[in-house]
Amino acid sequence: MKAKIVEFEDVDCFKARAAVDKENLICVIDLLEEKHTSIQQEIHKAALELEETEEKIKQSHIHDDLVKQKQKLVLQSQSIHSLEQYISVTGRKTDFHTIKENCFTLTKQINNMLLGTYQ
């Protein structure tokens, strides 16, 4: 325990270690800044390549055809969805009318049976 206290009392040793640590941190900061600038340059180059490639793609006639096909597919999917909704609504209405007709038929049959038993 006393050895630790003596170690903490040596202020000059702490200053020397702090100076070494500070120099190491400064070196690390410089390396990170260099890496940061090199990565930024790589990103800039990649962005330029991407823009060039996008321009080449847009100039291609195949791109125009694909865009038109995509628009057609979107319209077809919207039409299909609308038709599905219409069919389901119409189906429900049709089912209701069929059920209603069956109920009326059953009611008439019951009434006829009751009339036959009372006569």
XYZ file of N, CA and C in Angstrom, residues 19-99:
243
model
N 3.160 13.046 -20.700
C 3.731 13.607 -21.923
C 3.875 12.525 -22.993
N 4.312 11.334 -22.591
C 4.438 10.221 -23.545
C 3.062 9.828 -24.073
N 2.083 9.724 -23.188
C 0.725 9.387 -23.609
C 0.156 10.444 -24.544
N 0.455 11.694 -24.260
C -0.031 12.799 -25.096
C 0.566 12.696 -26.497
N 1.861 12.396 -26.576
C 2.511 12.245 -27.883
C 1.913 11.070 -28.657
N 1.662 9.980 -27.947
C 1.035 8.821 -28.599
C -0.348 9.164 -29.122
N -1.116 9.892 -28.332
C -2.460 10.289 -28.767
C -2.407 11.238 -29.964
N -1.441 12.130 -29.976
C -1.291 13.048 -31.106
C -0.959 12.266 -32.372
N -0.080 11.253 -32.244
C 0.253 10.398 -33.400
C -0.984 9.651 -33.894
N -1.785 9.126 -32.961
C -3.003 8.411 -33.342
C -3.976 9.352 -34.041
N -4.119 10.566 -33.525
C -5.012 11.556 -34.149
C -4.546 11.862 -35.565
N -3.239 12.039 -35.758
C -2.718 12.319 -37.097
C -3.009 11.164 -38.057
N -2.814 9.934 -37.580
C -3.108 8.770 -38.427
C -4.583 8.702 -38.797
N -5.439 8.979 -37.829
C -6.884 8.949 -38.100
C -7.283 10.046 -39.077
N -6.669 11.218 -38.965
C -6.977 12.297 -39.912
C -6.534 11.921 -41.321
N -5.371 11.273 -41.442
C -4.908 10.827 -42.756
C -5.859 9.793 -43.338
N -6.291 8.847 -42.509
C -7.248 7.844 -42.966
C -8.559 8.495 -43.390
N -8.990 9.486 -42.617
C -10.248 10.187 -42.919
C -10.160 10.870 -44.277
N -9.066 11.565 -44.544
C -8.936 12.253 -45.832
C -8.832 11.251 -46.980
N -8.106 10.152 -46.767
C -8.002 9.158 -47.850
C -9.357 8.511 -48.125
N -10.128 8.253 -47.092
C -11.466 7.671 -47.278
C -12.378 8.659 -47.987
N -12.272 9.941 -47.640
C -13.093 10.951 -48.320
C -12.761 10.994 -49.806
N -11.467 10.897 -50.144
C -11.068 10.893 -51.548
C -11.622 9.664 -52.265
N -11.569 8.509 -51.614
C -12.112 7.295 -52.220
C -13.617 7.417 -52.432
N -14.296 7.994 -51.466
C -15.750 8.184 -51.595
C -16.052 9.124 -52.753
N -15.273 10.176 -52.886
C -15.476 11.139 -53.971
C -15.278 10.450 -55.328
N -14.209 9.639 -55.446
C -13.964 8.910 -56.692
C -15.114 7.955 -56.996
N -15.575 7.244 -55.978
C -16.676 6.296 -56.182
C -17.955 7.019 -56.591
N -18.199 8.185 -56.006
C -19.394 8.964 -56.367
C -19.317 9.413 -57.822
N -18.140 9.831 -58.261
C -17.978 10.232 -59.662
C -18.200 9.046 -60.599
N -17.654 7.892 -60.251
C -17.862 6.700 -61.069
C -19.341 6.327 -61.131
N -20.016 6.453 -60.005
C -21.446 6.149 -59.964
C -22.224 7.085 -60.877
N -21.911 8.369 -60.824
C -22.606 9.326 -61.675
C -22.368 9.020 -63.156
N -21.112 8.679 -63.507
C -20.808 8.354 -64.895
C -21.585 7.125 -65.351
N -21.636 6.129 -64.499
C -22.343 4.902 -64.842
C -23.841 5.160 -64.979
N -24.403 5.968 -64.084
C -25.834 6.295 -64.173
C -26.136 7.037 -65.471
N -25.245 7.940 -65.877
C -25.462 8.669 -67.129
C -25.417 7.716 -68.326
N -24.460 6.769 -68.297
C -24.380 5.791 -69.388
C -25.654 4.958 -69.447
N -26.152 4.578 -68.285
C -27.372 3.761 -68.242
C -28.558 4.556 -68.770
N -28.644 5.819 -68.382
C -29.781 6.640 -68.822
C -29.748 6.885 -70.331
N -28.566 6.904 -70.909
C -28.454 7.130 -72.354
C -28.785 5.881 -73.159
N -28.828 4.745 -72.525
C -29.108 3.491 -73.214
C -30.590 3.384 -73.550
N -30.889 2.831 -74.730
C -32.290 2.637 -75.125
C -32.948 1.548 -74.282
N -32.160 0.636 -73.765
C -32.711 -0.430 -72.917
C -33.278 0.164 -71.634
N -32.614 1.187 -71.118
C -33.098 1.852 -69.897
C -34.485 2.430 -70.133
N -34.666 3.079 -71.283
C -35.981 3.660 -71.596
C -37.047 2.571 -71.684
N -36.693 1.457 -72.334
C -37.645 0.346 -72.436
C -38.005 -0.201 -71.055
N -36.989 -0.330 -70.210
C -37.250 -0.848 -68.867
C -38.124 0.097 -68.049
N -37.905 1.386 -68.193
C -38.730 2.361 -67.469
C -40.180 2.269 -67.942
N -40.361 2.140 -69.255
C -41.726 2.007 -69.789
C -42.390 0.724 -69.291
N -41.626 -0.362 -69.286
C -42.169 -1.636 -68.799
C -42.554 -1.544 -67.325
N -41.716 -0.853 -66.566
C -42.019 -0.685 -65.140
C -43.327 0.082 -64.968
N -43.505 1.154 -65.739
C -44.737 1.929 -65.649
C -45.945 1.067 -66.033
N -45.791 0.248 -67.072
C -46.891 -0.636 -67.481
C -47.236 -1.621 -66.371
N -46.196 -2.175 -65.752
C -46.435 -3.136 -64.676
C -47.133 -2.493 -63.485
N -46.751 -1.264 -63.178
C -47.403 -0.559 -62.071
C -48.879 -0.345 -62.392
N -49.170 0.088 -63.612
C -50.567 0.296 -64.009
C -51.348 -1.014 -63.992
N -50.723 -2.093 -64.473
C -51.399 -3.392 -64.464
C -51.670 -3.871 -63.046
N -50.708 -3.667 -62.153
C -50.939 -4.106 -60.772
C -52.055 -3.291 -60.120
N -52.122 -1.993 -60.441
C -53.216 -1.178 -59.915
C -54.552 -1.649 -60.475
N -54.576 -1.971 -61.758
C -55.817 -2.456 -62.378
C -56.244 -3.782 -61.765
N -55.276 -4.670 -61.577
C -55.588 -5.972 -60.980
C -56.143 -5.795 -59.575
N -55.542 -4.897 -58.814
C -56.027 -4.658 -57.450
C -57.462 -4.113 -57.486
N -57.720 -3.170 -58.385
C -59.079 -2.622 -58.504
C -60.069 -3.707 -58.899
N -59.679 -4.558 -59.839
C -60.566 -5.643 -60.259
C -60.818 -6.630 -59.127
N -59.783 -6.933 -58.358
C -59.972 -7.842 -57.221
C -60.971 -7.268 -56.228
N -60.851 -5.973 -55.958
C -61.801 -5.340 -55.035
C -63.216 -5.381 -55.609
N -63.349 -5.066 -56.887
C -64.670 -5.072 -57.519
C -65.285 -6.467 -57.462
N -64.478 -7.483 -57.772
C -64.983 -8.858 -57.765
C -65.399 -9.274 -56.362
N -64.591 -8.910 -55.362
C -64.960 -9.314 -54.000
C -66.231 -8.613 -53.540
N -66.397 -7.333 -53.883
C -67.606 -6.600 -53.492
C -68.811 -7.153 -54.234
N -68.647 -7.385 -55.534
C -69.740 -7.931 -56.328
C -70.094 -9.330 -55.845
N -69.058 -10.104 -55.505
C -69.308 -11.446 -54.991
C -70.104 -11.419 -53.714
N -69.784 -10.488 -52.847
C -70.545 -10.387 -51.596
C -71.989 -9.995 -51.880
N -72.191 -9.067 -52.812
C -73.552 -8.662 -53.149
C -74.318 -9.843 -53.751
N -73.673 -10.564 -54.627
C -74.302 -11.716 -55.266
C -74.642 -12.773 -54.230
N -73.724 -13.031 -53.335
C -73.982 -14.007 -52.285
C -75.170 -13.575 -51.439
N -75.279 -12.295 -51.158
C -76.384 -11.800 -50.358
C -77.707 -12.032 -51.074
N -77.722 -11.719 -52.358
C -78.964 -11.899 -53.105
C -79.337 -13.383 -53.197
N -78.359 -14.226 -53.371
C -78.631 -15.670 -53.428
C -79.180 -16.162 -52.096
N -78.573 -15.743 -51.024
C -79.045 -16.141 -49.690
C -80.455 -15.610 -49.451
